[in-house]
Amino acid sequence: MTTSPSRRTAPPPGGFHLPGALSSLLHRHSITLLRVSVALLFLWFGALKLVPNASAAEEMASRTMSVLTAGHVAPEVSLRALGSMEILIGAGLLTGLLLRLTLAVFLVHMAGTLVALVVLAGEMWQGTVLVPTLAGQYVLKNLVLITAGLAIATHRPTVRGRRSRPPRGRAADTGAGVGEAVASEPPPTPASTVIT
């Protein structure tokens, strides 16, 4: 089977080409870099919540938890619990151990942070939901972290261009019928990637 050489295209206005080797390197390691960067943020911000008056989000987190627990949990306890949870999430993301559980806790925690947009609405919005306050912007940036968590959760590592294993409970989709042999060929290495 022959393949046609990859066609090079001119970069779009304002864009540039990444060399093939760099593009390939970024493709292979971007999810790992994303996982580690989110992990470091969680370790850092979680540790700040364990130190009194160190976290800029301390007051907002305390008030949100107070509303959610109807005032039954003391602010110091809720901050320690949130800080500890964030440290555990960070450690799980950093090490990759118990990653599915870590990501589940991460997504529940992130969904919980968005609750502040409703329970502290007077502090989150400037009259309309189209104009968030600085605190509202701080909470809304969690949508980017949630998206990062989803990207990490749906990523399956590859081994030499092939998925290392099929999803649990499913056979690998090879496109071949029962008993047919499948010839594997490595995917083409991108000559360049366009960044816009």
N, CA and C atoms as an extended XYZ file, in Angstrom:
588
Properties=species:S:1:pos:R:3:atomname:S:1:resname:S:1:resid:I:1 pbc="F F F"
N         0.845       -1.172        0.000 N   MET     1
C         0.000        0.000        0.000 CA  MET     1
C         0.887        1.230        0.000 C   MET     1
N         0.632        2.123       -0.905 N   THR     2
C         1.425        3.344       -0.963 CA  THR     2
C         0.612        4.500       -0.431 C   THR     2
N         1.301        5.441        0.107 N   THR     3
C         0.624        6.623        0.615 CA  THR     3
C         1.201        7.838       -0.062 C   THR     3
N         0.392        8.830       -0.243 N   SER     4
C         0.872       10.059       -0.863 CA  SER     4
C         1.600       10.892        0.180 C   SER     4
N         2.619       11.626       -0.239 N   PRO     5
C         3.326       12.458        0.719 CA  PRO     5
C         2.385       13.523        1.273 C   PRO     5
N         2.649       13.917        2.503 N   SER     6
C         1.783       14.924        3.109 CA  SER     6
C         1.958       16.249        2.389 C   SER     6
N         0.849       16.921        2.186 N   ARG     7
C         0.883       18.213        1.513 CA  ARG     7
C         1.137       19.306        2.543 C   ARG     7
N         2.029       20.182        2.198 N   ARG     8
C         2.287       21.311        3.073 CA  ARG     8
C         1.381       22.455        2.652 C   ARG     8
N         0.814       23.088        3.638 N   THR     9
C        -0.048       24.222        3.339 CA  THR     9
C         0.562       25.474        3.918 C   THR     9
N         0.247       26.576        3.317 N   ALA    10
C         0.739       27.851        3.826 CA  ALA    10
C         0.054       28.147        5.145 C   ALA    10
N         0.782       28.729        6.087 N   PRO    11
C         0.132       29.042        7.359 CA  PRO    11
C        -0.952       30.090        7.151 C   PRO    11
N        -2.005       30.024        7.943 N   PRO    12
C        -3.051       31.027        7.831 CA  PRO    12
C        -2.505       32.380        8.287 C   PRO    12
N        -3.164       33.460        7.909 N   PRO    13
C        -2.700       34.773        8.364 CA  PRO    13
C        -2.591       34.798        9.883 C   PRO    13
N        -1.475       35.235       10.399 N   GLY    14
C        -1.263       35.306       11.843 CA  GLY    14
C        -0.824       33.994       12.465 C   GLY    14
N        -0.724       32.906       11.702 N   GLY    15
C        -0.319       31.603       12.235 CA  GLY    15
C         1.078       31.253       11.777 C   GLY    15
N         1.606       30.171       12.326 N   PHE    16
C         2.925       29.697       11.914 CA  PHE    16
C         2.958       28.186       12.030 C   PHE    16
N         3.928       27.558       11.383 N   HIS    17
C         4.066       26.106       11.407 CA  HIS    17
C         5.033       25.709       12.512 C   HIS    17
N         4.680       24.658       13.227 N   LEU    18
C         5.630       24.047       14.146 CA  LEU    18
C         6.368       22.967       13.383 C   LEU    18
N         7.668       22.851       13.590 N   PRO    19
C         8.390       21.753       12.926 CA  PRO    19
C         7.795       20.411       13.333 C   PRO    19
N         7.900       19.414       12.431 N   GLY    20
C         7.312       18.094       12.661 CA  GLY    20
C         7.726       17.454       13.973 C   GLY    20
N         9.020       17.543       14.324 N   ALA    21
C         9.499       16.906       15.559 CA  ALA    21
C         8.874       17.561       16.786 C   ALA    21
N         8.791       18.885       16.796 N   LEU    22
C         8.196       19.586       17.930 CA  LEU    22
C         6.703       19.294       18.012 C   LEU    22
N         6.040       19.286       16.865 N   SER    23
C         4.622       18.969       16.827 CA  SER    23
C         4.364       17.570       17.379 C   SER    23
N         5.191       16.621       16.978 N   SER    24
C         5.054       15.247       17.445 CA  SER    24
C         5.301       15.154       18.954 C   SER    24
N         6.311       15.864       19.435 N   LEU    25
C         6.627       15.878       20.871 CA  LEU    25
C         5.465       16.453       21.668 C   LEU    25
N         4.915       17.569       21.217 N   LEU    26
C         3.782       18.179       21.905 CA  LEU    26
C         2.560       17.278       21.865 C   LEU    26
N         2.341       16.627       20.737 N   HIS    27
C         1.208       15.706       20.623 CA  HIS    27
C         1.318       14.566       21.633 C   HIS    27
N         2.525       14.030       21.789 N   ARG    28
C         2.729       12.905       22.711 CA  ARG    28
C         2.636       13.312       24.178 C   ARG    28
N         3.039       14.529       24.518 N   HIS    29
C         3.174       14.878       25.939 CA  HIS    29
C         2.239       15.987       26.426 C   HIS    29
N         1.381       16.509       25.577 N   SER    30
C         0.542       17.639       25.987 CA  SER    30
C        -0.418       17.275       27.122 C   SER    30
N        -1.006       16.103       27.089 N   ILE    31
C        -1.939       15.712       28.155 CA  ILE    31
C        -1.184       15.519       29.469 C   ILE    31
N         0.025       14.965       29.402 N   THR    32
C         0.830       14.811       30.616 CA  THR    32
C         1.165       16.175       31.192 C   THR    32
N         1.557       17.114       30.341 N   LEU    33
C         1.850       18.475       30.811 CA  LEU    33
C         0.613       19.123       31.418 C   LEU    33
N        -0.528       18.908       30.802 N   LEU    34
C        -1.783       19.438       31.322 CA  LEU    34
C        -2.088       18.834       32.695 C   LEU    34
N        -1.938       17.521       32.811 N   ARG    35
C        -2.208       16.828       34.081 CA  ARG    35
C        -1.286       17.331       35.185 C   ARG    35
N        -0.001       17.481       34.887 N   VAL    36
C         0.968       17.928       35.891 CA  VAL    36
C         0.708       19.382       36.285 C   VAL    36
N         0.384       20.239       35.314 N   SER    37
C         0.143       21.644       35.657 CA  SER    37
C        -1.104       21.802       36.526 C   SER    37
N        -2.164       21.071       36.219 N   VAL    38
C        -3.366       21.123       37.056 CA  VAL    38
C        -3.048       20.555       38.441 C   VAL    38
N        -2.254       19.497       38.494 N   ALA    39
C        -1.866       18.906       39.777 CA  ALA    39
C        -1.126       19.913       40.645 C   ALA    39
N        -0.170       20.621       40.061 N   LEU    40
C         0.612       21.595       40.831 CA  LEU    40
C        -0.270       22.729       41.351 C   LEU    40
N        -1.228       23.178       40.539 N   LEU    41
C        -2.164       24.206       41.011 CA  LEU    41
C        -2.975       23.702       42.202 C   LEU    41
N        -3.462       22.471       42.110 N   PHE    42
C        -4.265       21.930       43.212 CA  PHE    42
C        -3.440       21.737       44.475 C   PHE    42
N        -2.208       21.272       44.332 N   LEU    43
C        -1.344       21.121       45.504 CA  LEU    43
C        -1.086       22.485       46.154 C   LEU    43
N        -0.779       23.467       45.345 N   TRP    44
C        -0.469       24.809       45.826 CA  TRP    44
C        -1.679       25.464       46.494 C   TRP    44
N        -2.817       25.516       45.770 N   PHE    45
C        -3.994       26.177       46.313 CA  PHE    45
C        -4.590       25.414       47.488 C   PHE    45
N        -4.480       24.082       47.466 N   GLY    46
C        -4.947       23.288       48.602 CA  GLY    46
C        -4.119       23.564       49.845 C   GLY    46
N        -2.807       23.664       49.687 N   ALA    47
C        -1.924       23.963       50.825 CA  ALA    47
C        -2.231       25.343       51.389 C   ALA    47
N        -2.526       26.304       50.526 N   LEU    48
C        -2.857       27.651       51.008 CA  LEU    48
C        -4.112       27.645       51.881 C   LEU    48
N        -5.062       26.776       51.574 N   LYS    49
C        -6.293       26.716       52.372 CA  LYS    49
C        -6.047       26.141       53.769 C   LYS    49
N        -4.926       25.463       53.944 N   LEU    50
C        -4.602       24.908       55.264 CA  LEU    50
C        -3.879       25.921       56.155 C   LEU    50
N        -3.446       27.024       55.568 N   VAL    51
C        -2.755       28.079       56.322 CA  VAL    51
C        -3.737       29.234       56.510 C   VAL    51
N        -4.043       29.601       57.754 N   PRO    52
C        -5.016       30.681       57.986 CA  PRO    52
C        -4.629       31.975       57.263 C   PRO    52
N        -5.621       32.577       56.611 N   ASN    53
C        -5.491       33.855       55.910 CA  ASN    53
C        -4.492       33.849       54.754 C   ASN    53
N        -4.147       32.693       54.219 N   ALA    54
C        -3.187       32.622       53.108 CA  ALA    54
C        -3.875       32.553       51.753 C   ALA    54
N        -5.090       32.038       51.704 N   SER    55
C        -5.789       31.855       50.433 CA  SER    55
C        -6.721       33.027       50.156 C   SER    55
N        -6.624       33.558       48.941 N   ALA    56
C        -7.524       34.646       48.529 CA  ALA    56
C        -8.969       34.157       48.429 C   ALA    56
N        -9.146       32.865       48.243 N   ALA    57
C       -10.493       32.292       48.093 CA  ALA    57
C       -11.071       31.807       49.420 C   ALA    57
N       -10.340       32.016       50.499 N   GLU    58
C       -10.742       31.477       51.805 CA  GLU    58
C       -12.133       31.936       52.227 C   GLU    58
N       -12.373       33.233       52.171 N   GLU    59
C       -13.656       33.765       52.629 CA  GLU    59
C       -14.810       33.289       51.748 C   GLU    59
N       -14.605       33.329       50.438 N   MET    60
C       -15.650       32.893       49.509 CA  MET    60
C       -15.946       31.400       49.696 C   MET    60
N       -14.912       30.583       49.847 N   ALA    61
C       -15.101       29.146       50.041 CA  ALA    61
C       -15.833       28.876       51.354 C   ALA    61
N       -15.457       29.609       52.403 N   SER    62
C       -16.111       29.422       53.709 CA  SER    62
C       -17.590       29.761       53.644 C   SER    62
N       -17.920       30.884       53.017 N   ARG    63
C       -19.327       31.279       52.929 CA  ARG    63
C       -20.134       30.322       52.065 C   ARG    63
N       -19.548       29.856       50.976 N   THR    64
C       -20.257       28.895       50.117 CA  THR    64
C       -20.527       27.612       50.887 C   THR    64
N       -19.519       27.105       51.590 N   MET    65
C       -19.708       25.877       52.373 CA  MET    65
C       -20.715       26.088       53.501 C   MET    65
N       -20.713       27.273       54.092 N   SER    66
C       -21.663       27.563       55.160 CA  SER    66
C       -23.094       27.510       54.633 C   SER    66
N       -23.317       28.068       53.431 N   VAL    67
C       -24.658       28.011       52.831 CA  VAL    67
C       -25.024       26.566       52.497 C   VAL    67
N       -24.079       25.821       51.912 N   LEU    68
C       -24.359       24.440       51.511 CA  LEU    68
C       -24.636       23.521       52.694 C   LEU    68
N       -23.988       23.791       53.829 N   THR    69
C       -24.178       22.935       55.011 CA  THR    69
C       -25.146       23.549       56.014 C   THR    69
N       -25.839       24.625       55.608 N   ALA    70
C       -26.781       25.334       56.483 CA  ALA    70
C       -26.122       25.757       57.788 C   ALA    70
N       -24.839       26.102       57.722 N   GLY    71
C       -24.109       26.592       58.883 CA  GLY    71
C       -23.714       25.519       59.881 C   GLY    71
N       -23.900       24.234       59.553 N   HIS    72
C       -23.594       23.152       60.487 CA  HIS    72
C       -22.109       22.800       60.542 C   HIS    72
N       -21.334       23.263       59.575 N   VAL    73
C       -19.897       22.966       59.561 CA  VAL    73
C       -19.148       24.274       59.748 C   VAL    73
N       -18.268       24.304       60.739 N   ALA    74
C       -17.491       25.514       61.036 CA  ALA    74
C       -16.596       25.863       59.849 C   ALA    74
N       -16.403       27.161       59.582 N   PRO    75
C       -15.567       27.575       58.448 CA  PRO    75
C       -14.154       26.973       58.481 C   PRO    75
N       -13.557       26.880       59.662 N   GLU    76
C       -12.206       26.312       59.757 CA  GLU    76
C       -12.190       24.852       59.318 C   GLU    76
N       -13.239       24.119       59.683 N   VAL    77
C       -13.335       22.701       59.322 CA  VAL    77
C       -13.540       22.556       57.816 C   VAL    77
N       -14.440       23.373       57.257 N   SER    78
C       -14.707       23.258       55.825 CA  SER    78
C       -13.478       23.645       55.002 C   SER    78
N       -12.724       24.658       55.464 N   LEU    79
C       -11.508       25.041       54.741 CA  LEU    79
C       -10.459       23.942       54.794 C   LEU    79
N       -10.299       23.318       55.952 N   ARG    80
C        -9.341       22.203       56.057 CA  ARG    80
C        -9.774       21.046       55.161 C   ARG    80
N       -11.074       20.774       55.135 N   ALA    81
C       -11.579       19.683       54.288 CA  ALA    81
C       -11.350       19.997       52.806 C   ALA    81
N       -11.657       21.228       52.390 N   LEU    82
C       -11.443       21.613       50.993 CA  LEU    82
C        -9.955       21.587       50.635 C   LEU    82
N        -9.117       22.129       51.523 N   GLY    83
C        -7.679       22.131       51.273 CA  GLY    83
C        -7.117       20.721       51.183 C   GLY    83
N        -7.557       19.853       52.081 N   SER    84
C        -7.091       18.461       52.057 CA  SER    84
C        -7.549       17.752       50.792 C   SER    84
N        -8.805       18.010       50.394 N   MET    85
C        -9.320       17.395       49.171 CA  MET    85
C        -8.513       17.868       47.960 C   MET    85
N        -8.196       19.151       47.912 N   GLU    86
C        -7.431       19.678       46.783 CA  GLU    86
C        -6.015       19.098       46.752 C   GLU    86
N        -5.423       18.900       47.917 N   ILE    87
C        -4.089       18.294       47.969 CA  ILE    87
C        -4.142       16.848       47.488 C   ILE    87
N        -5.160       16.114       47.896 N   LEU    88
C        -5.303       14.729       47.439 CA  LEU    88
C        -5.545       14.665       45.928 C   LEU    88
N        -6.358       15.590       45.415 N   ILE    89
C        -6.589       15.643       43.969 CA  ILE    89
C        -5.271       15.936       43.258 C   ILE    89
N        -4.529       16.915       43.763 N   GLY    90
C        -3.241       17.256       43.166 CA  GLY    90
C        -2.268       16.096       43.187 C   GLY    90
N        -2.212       15.387       44.313 N   ALA    91
C        -1.303       14.235       44.421 CA  ALA    91
C        -1.712       13.127       43.449 C   ALA    91
N        -3.009       12.888       43.336 N   GLY    92
C        -3.488       11.865       42.409 CA  GLY    92
C        -3.183       12.212       40.961 C   GLY    92
N        -3.380       13.476       40.608 N   LEU    93
C        -3.071       13.902       39.243 CA  LEU    93
C        -1.570       13.851       38.970 C   LEU    93
N        -0.785       14.244       39.942 N   LEU    94
C         0.665       14.278       39.757 CA  LEU    94
C         1.248       12.880       39.596 C   LEU    94
N         0.813       11.960       40.443 N   THR    95
C         1.371       10.599       40.408 CA  THR    95
C         0.678        9.707       39.391 C   THR    95
N        -0.569       10.018       39.063 N   GLY    96
C        -1.327        9.155       38.161 CA  GLY    96
C        -1.923        7.955       38.877 C   GLY    96
N        -1.708        7.852       40.190 N   LEU    97
C        -2.269        6.740       40.964 CA  LEU    97
C        -3.751        6.994       41.221 C   LEU    97
N        -4.547        5.960       41.105 N   LEU    98
C        -5.998        6.054       41.304 CA  LEU    98
C        -6.579        7.205       40.497 C   LEU    98
N        -6.153        7.307       39.253 N   LEU    99
C        -6.498        8.454       38.419 CA  LEU    99
C        -7.998        8.569       38.174 C   LEU    99
N        -8.679        7.461       37.963 N   ARG   100
C       -10.133        7.531       37.741 CA  ARG   100
C       -10.847        8.085       38.964 C   ARG   100
N       -10.489        7.600       40.144 N   LEU   101
C       -11.088        8.103       41.378 CA  LEU   101
C       -10.733        9.570       41.569 C   LEU   101
N        -9.466        9.910       41.321 N   THR   102
C        -9.023       11.296       41.446 CA  THR   102
C        -9.834       12.212       40.538 C   THR   102
N       -10.022       11.788       39.290 N   LEU   103
C       -10.771       12.616       38.345 CA  LEU   103
C       -12.242       12.731       38.725 C   LEU   103
N       -12.813       11.682       39.285 N   ALA   104
C       -14.208       11.746       39.742 CA  ALA   104
C       -14.338       12.762       40.879 C   ALA   104
N       -13.426       12.691       41.853 N   VAL   105
C       -13.443       13.642       42.969 CA  VAL   105
C       -13.183       15.055       42.450 C   VAL   105
N       -12.257       15.178       41.511 N   PHE   106
C       -11.939       16.468       40.895 CA  PHE   106
C       -13.179       17.093       40.270 C   PHE   106
N       -13.925       16.319       39.472 N   LEU   107
C       -15.095       16.860       38.780 CA  LEU   107
C       -16.211       17.231       39.760 C   LEU   107
N       -16.397       16.428       40.808 N   VAL   108
C       -17.395       16.766       41.828 CA  VAL   108
C       -16.978       18.057       42.539 C   VAL   108
N       -15.712       18.155       42.896 N   HIS   109
C       -15.194       19.351       43.567 CA  HIS   109
C       -15.369       20.583       42.680 C   HIS   109
N       -15.034       20.460       41.406 N   MET   110
C       -15.143       21.589       40.484 CA  MET   110
C       -16.601       22.009       40.298 C   MET   110
N       -17.493       21.035       40.207 N   ALA   111
C       -18.917       21.364       40.112 CA  ALA   111
C       -19.363       22.110       41.365 C   ALA   111
N       -18.844       21.696       42.515 N   GLY   112
C       -19.161       22.368       43.774 CA  GLY   112
C       -18.690       23.810       43.809 C   GLY   112
N       -17.553       24.088       43.169 N   THR   113
C       -17.062       25.471       43.164 CA  THR   113
C       -17.995       26.380       42.363 C   THR   113
N       -18.638       25.824       41.344 N   LEU   114
C       -19.543       26.630       40.531 CA  LEU   114
C       -20.815       27.012       41.285 C   LEU   114
N       -21.113       26.313       42.372 N   VAL   115
C       -22.299       26.613       43.178 CA  VAL   115
C       -22.228       28.044       43.714 C   VAL   115
N       -21.026       28.547       43.947 N   ALA   116
C       -20.863       29.914       44.454 CA  ALA   116
C       -21.505       30.935       43.521 C   ALA   116
N       -21.564       30.627       42.228 N   LEU   117
C       -22.176       31.552       41.274 CA  LEU   117
C       -23.660       31.764       41.564 C   LEU   117
N       -24.276       30.781       42.234 N   VAL   118
C       -25.697       30.863       42.555 CA  VAL   118
C       -25.903       31.304       44.000 C   VAL   118
N       -25.222       30.647       44.933 N   VAL   119
C       -25.485       30.937       46.355 CA  VAL   119
C       -24.885       32.271       46.792 C   VAL   119
N       -23.904       32.771       46.095 N   LEU   120
C       -23.337       34.093       46.386 CA  LEU   120
C       -23.512       35.009       45.175 C   LEU   120
N       -24.667       34.903       44.536 N   ALA   121
C       -24.917       35.615       43.280 CA  ALA   121
C       -24.679       37.121       43.396 C   ALA   121
N       -25.019       37.708       44.520 N   GLY   122
C       -24.824       39.146       44.704 CA  GLY   122
C       -23.364       39.559       44.624 C   GLY   122
N       -22.454       38.655       44.955 N   GLU   123
C       -21.021       38.944       44.906 CA  GLU   123
C       -20.383       38.500       43.591 C   GLU   123
N       -21.087       37.675       42.829 N   MET   124
C       -20.514       37.095       41.617 CA  MET   124
C       -20.853       37.875       40.346 C   MET   124
N       -21.947       38.626       40.378 N   TRP   125
C       -22.431       39.287       39.161 CA  TRP   125
C       -22.677       40.766       39.421 C   TRP   125
N       -22.452       41.580       38.409 N   GLN   126
C       -22.721       43.020       38.482 CA  GLN   126
C       -24.074       43.322       37.848 C   GLN   126
N       -25.129       42.891       38.506 N   GLY   127
C       -26.477       43.158       38.025 CA  GLY   127
C       -27.007       42.169       37.001 C   GLY   127
N       -26.147       41.585       36.184 N   THR   128
C       -26.575       40.638       35.158 CA  THR   128
C       -25.530       39.527       35.047 C   THR   128
N       -25.966       38.358       34.595 N   VAL   129
C       -25.028       37.241       34.469 CA  VAL   129
C       -24.033       37.435       33.339 C   VAL   129
N       -24.202       38.479       32.555 N   LEU   130
C       -23.257       38.754       31.484 CA  LEU   130
C       -22.037       39.540       31.965 C   LEU   130
N       -22.122       40.072       33.198 N   VAL   131
C       -21.028       40.889       33.718 CA  VAL   131
C       -20.610       40.369       35.091 C   VAL   131
N       -19.640       39.418       35.122 N   PRO   132
C       -19.192       38.902       36.419 CA  PRO   132
C       -18.268       39.889       37.132 C   PRO   132
N       -18.284       39.838       38.446 N   THR   133
C       -17.336       40.608       39.251 CA  THR   133
C       -15.990       39.888       39.192 C   THR   133
N       -14.987       40.437       39.857 N   LEU   134
C       -13.686       39.766       39.900 CA  LEU   134
C       -13.826       38.394       40.563 C   LEU   134
N       -14.625       38.327       41.632 N   ALA   135
C       -14.859       37.028       42.291 CA  ALA   135
C       -15.576       36.068       41.338 C   ALA   135
N       -16.528       36.574       40.576 N   GLY   136
C       -17.232       35.740       39.600 CA  GLY   136
C       -16.295       35.226       38.527 C   GLY   136
N       -15.377       36.069       38.085 N   GLN   137
C       -14.393       35.644       37.089 CA  GLN   137
C       -13.489       34.556       37.669 C   GLN   137
N       -13.140       34.705       38.940 N   TYR   138
C       -12.305       33.714       39.614 CA  TYR   138
C       -12.994       32.347       39.612 C   TYR   138
N       -14.295       32.352       39.855 N   VAL   139
C       -15.044       31.092       39.864 CA  VAL   139
C       -15.240       30.573       38.440 C   VAL   139
N       -15.548       31.451       37.507 N   LEU   140
C       -15.802       31.026       36.130 CA  LEU   140
C       -14.581       30.401       35.463 C   LEU   140
N       -13.384       30.779       35.873 N   LYS   141
C       -12.178       30.170       35.291 CA  LYS   141
C       -12.119       28.680       35.592 C   LYS   141
N       -12.912       28.226       36.542 N   ASN   142
C       -12.964       26.791       36.828 CA  ASN   142
C       -13.533       25.996       35.659 C   ASN   142
N       -14.255       26.662       34.753 N   LEU   143
C       -14.736       25.973       33.551 CA  LEU   143
C       -13.559       25.471       32.718 C   LEU   143
N       -12.472       26.232       32.707 N   VAL   144
C       -11.269       25.804       31.984 CA  VAL   144
C       -10.651       24.594       32.692 C   VAL   144
N       -10.608       24.619       34.017 N   LEU   145
C       -10.075       23.469       34.759 CA  LEU   145
C       -10.952       22.234       34.557 C   LEU   145
N       -12.265       22.413       34.528 N   ILE   146
C       -13.167       21.286       34.282 CA  ILE   146
C       -12.892       20.693       32.903 C   ILE   146
N       -12.716       21.553       31.918 N   THR   147
C       -12.414       21.084       30.568 CA  THR   147
C       -11.080       20.347       30.536 C   THR   147
N       -10.094       20.852       31.270 N   ALA   148
C        -8.800       20.165       31.358 CA  ALA   148
C        -8.982       18.784       31.982 C   ALA   148
N        -9.784       18.705       33.043 N   GLY   149
C       -10.049       17.411       33.675 CA  GLY   149
C       -10.730       16.443       32.727 C   GLY   149
N       -11.660       16.938       31.925 N   LEU   150
C       -12.330       16.081       30.950 CA  LEU   150
C       -11.352       15.601       29.879 C   LEU   150
N       -10.452       16.482       29.448 N   ALA   151
C        -9.438       16.072       28.460 CA  ALA   151
C        -8.539       14.989       29.038 C   ALA   151
N        -8.147       15.144       30.294 N   ILE   152
C        -7.301       14.140       30.948 CA  ILE   152
C        -8.065       12.831       31.104 C   ILE   152
N        -9.333       12.933       31.504 N   ALA   153
C       -10.147       11.733       31.739 CA  ALA   153
C       -10.383       10.932       30.467 C   ALA   153
N       -10.512       11.605       29.342 N   THR   154
C       -10.821       10.892       28.101 CA  THR   154
C        -9.586       10.476       27.330 C   THR   154
N        -8.422       10.877       27.770 N   HIS   155
C        -7.175       10.536       27.085 CA  HIS   155
C        -6.760        9.106       27.429 C   HIS   155
N        -6.383        8.380       26.398 N   ARG   156
C        -5.793        7.061       26.608 CA  ARG   156
C        -4.389        7.105       26.031 C   ARG   156
N        -3.394        6.721       26.818 N   PRO   157
C        -2.015        6.777       26.328 CA  PRO   157
C        -1.814        5.918       25.088 C   PRO   157
N        -0.874        6.321       24.268 N   THR   158
C        -0.563        5.557       23.070 CA  THR   158
C         0.826        4.948       23.187 C   THR   158
N         0.998        3.843       22.493 N   VAL   159
C         2.296        3.184       22.415 CA  VAL   159
C         2.645        3.110       20.931 C   VAL   159
N         3.659        3.849       20.529 N   ARG   160
C         4.086        3.890       19.130 CA  ARG   160
C         2.920        4.139       18.184 C   ARG   160
N         2.132        5.152       18.534 N   GLY   161
C         1.054        5.550       17.645 CA  GLY   161
C        -0.221        4.746       17.777 C   GLY   161
N        -0.251        3.703       18.596 N   ARG   162
C        -1.465        2.905       18.781 CA  ARG   162
C        -1.918        3.026       20.217 C   ARG   162
N        -3.204        2.916       20.418 N   ARG   163
C        -3.717        2.943       21.788 CA  ARG   163
C        -3.160        1.741       22.539 C   ARG   163
N        -2.793        1.973       23.801 N   SER   164
C        -2.164        0.909       24.565 CA  SER   164
C        -3.127       -0.218       24.898 C   SER   164
N        -4.408        0.096       25.027 N   ARG   165
C        -5.401       -0.944       25.297 CA  ARG   165
C        -6.782       -0.381       24.998 C   ARG   165
N        -7.704       -1.249       24.640 N   PRO   166
C        -9.060       -0.768       24.367 CA  PRO   166
C        -9.744       -0.407       25.678 C   PRO   166
N       -10.829        0.384       25.603 N   PRO   167
C       -11.576        0.694       26.821 CA  PRO   167
C       -12.086       -0.585       27.465 C   PRO   167
N       -12.247       -0.555       28.778 N   ARG   168
C       -12.739       -1.739       29.495 CA  ARG   168
C       -14.065       -2.211       28.949 C   ARG   168
N       -14.191       -3.516       28.830 N   GLY   169
C       -15.446       -4.117       28.405 CA  GLY   169
C       -15.655       -4.120       26.903 C   GLY   169
N       -14.687       -3.608       26.135 N   ARG   170
C       -14.831       -3.589       24.684 CA  ARG   170
C       -13.588       -4.161       24.039 C   ARG   170
N       -13.808       -4.902       22.981 N   ALA   171
C       -12.673       -5.393       22.204 CA  ALA   171
C       -12.150       -4.249       21.360 C   ALA   171
N       -10.904       -4.316       20.994 N   ALA   172
C       -10.325       -3.278       20.149 CA  ALA   172
C       -11.031       -3.263       18.807 C   ALA   172
N       -11.334       -2.084       18.307 N   ASP   173
C       -11.983       -1.944       17.005 CA  ASP   173
C       -10.894       -1.927       15.945 C   ASP   173
N       -10.712       -3.053       15.276 N   THR   174
C        -9.654       -3.161       14.278 CA  THR   174
C       -10.181       -3.004       12.878 C   THR   174
N       -11.482       -3.079       12.717 N   GLY   175
C       -12.055       -2.972       11.388 CA  GLY   175
C       -12.040       -4.308       10.650 C   GLY   175
N       -11.424       -5.309       11.219 N   ALA   176
C       -11.361       -6.623       10.574 CA  ALA   176
C       -12.471       -7.504       11.129 C   ALA   176
N       -12.894       -8.449       10.324 N   GLY   177
C       -13.907       -9.395       10.769 CA  GLY   177
C       -13.282      -10.437       11.685 C   GLY   177
N       -14.105      -11.323       12.208 N   VAL   178
C       -13.626      -12.374       13.092 CA  VAL   178
C       -12.652      -13.264       12.340 C   VAL   178
N       -11.505      -13.484       12.894 N   GLY   179
C       -10.522      -14.382       12.314 CA  GLY   179
C        -9.649      -13.745       11.255 C   GLY   179
N        -9.901      -12.494       10.887 N   GLU   180
C        -9.066      -11.840        9.883 CA  GLU   180
C        -7.848      -11.207       10.545 C   GLU   180
N        -6.752      -11.262        9.859 N   ALA   181
C        -5.530      -10.636       10.363 CA  ALA   181
C        -5.586       -9.144       10.051 C   ALA   181
N        -4.969       -8.382       10.907 N   VAL   182
C        -4.941       -6.943       10.727 CA  VAL   182
C        -3.496       -6.509       10.609 C   VAL   182
N        -3.179       -5.850        9.512 N   ALA   183
C        -1.829       -5.316        9.342 CA  ALA   183
C        -1.808       -3.937        9.957 C   ALA   183
N        -0.915       -3.749       10.911 N   SER   184
C        -0.851       -2.437       11.535 CA  SER   184
C         0.240       -1.622       10.884 C   SER   184
N        -0.089       -0.397       10.609 N   GLU   185
C         0.931        0.500       10.100 CA  GLU   185
C         0.905        1.740       10.964 C   GLU   185
N         2.076        2.257       11.269 N   PRO   186
C         2.105        3.410       12.158 CA  PRO   186
C         1.451        4.605       11.490 C   PRO   186
N         0.850        5.467       12.310 N   PRO   187
C         0.215        6.649       11.737 CA  PRO   187
C         1.284        7.583       11.189 C   PRO   187
N         0.925        8.375       10.189 N   PRO   188
C         1.916        9.286        9.637 CA  PRO   188
C         2.328       10.334       10.660 C   PRO   188
N         3.593       10.670       10.653 N   THR   189
C         4.089       11.716       11.535 CA  THR   189
C         3.796       13.045       10.877 C   THR   189
N         3.188       13.961       11.609 N   PRO   190
C         2.836       15.230       10.985 CA  PRO   190
C         4.111       15.989       10.591 C   PRO   190
N         4.096       16.540        9.377 N   ALA   191
C         5.233       17.322        8.923 CA  ALA   191
C         5.278       18.640        9.675 C   ALA   191
N         4.138       19.185        9.939 N   SER   192
C         4.073       20.426       10.706 CA  SER   192
C         2.671       20.613       11.232 C   SER   192
N         2.549       21.454       12.225 N   THR   193
C         1.256       21.768       12.799 CA  THR   193
C         1.074       23.272       12.716 C   THR   193
N        -0.088       23.694       12.321 N   VAL   194
C        -0.353       25.119       12.198 CA  VAL   194
C        -0.933       25.628       13.503 C   VAL   194
N        -0.362       26.694       14.024 N   ILE   195
C        -0.847       27.340       15.222 CA  ILE   195
C        -1.460       28.670       14.803 C   ILE   195
N        -2.702       28.903       15.223 N   THR   196
C        -3.321       30.194       14.877 CA  THR   196
C        -3.555       31.004       16.104 C   THR   196
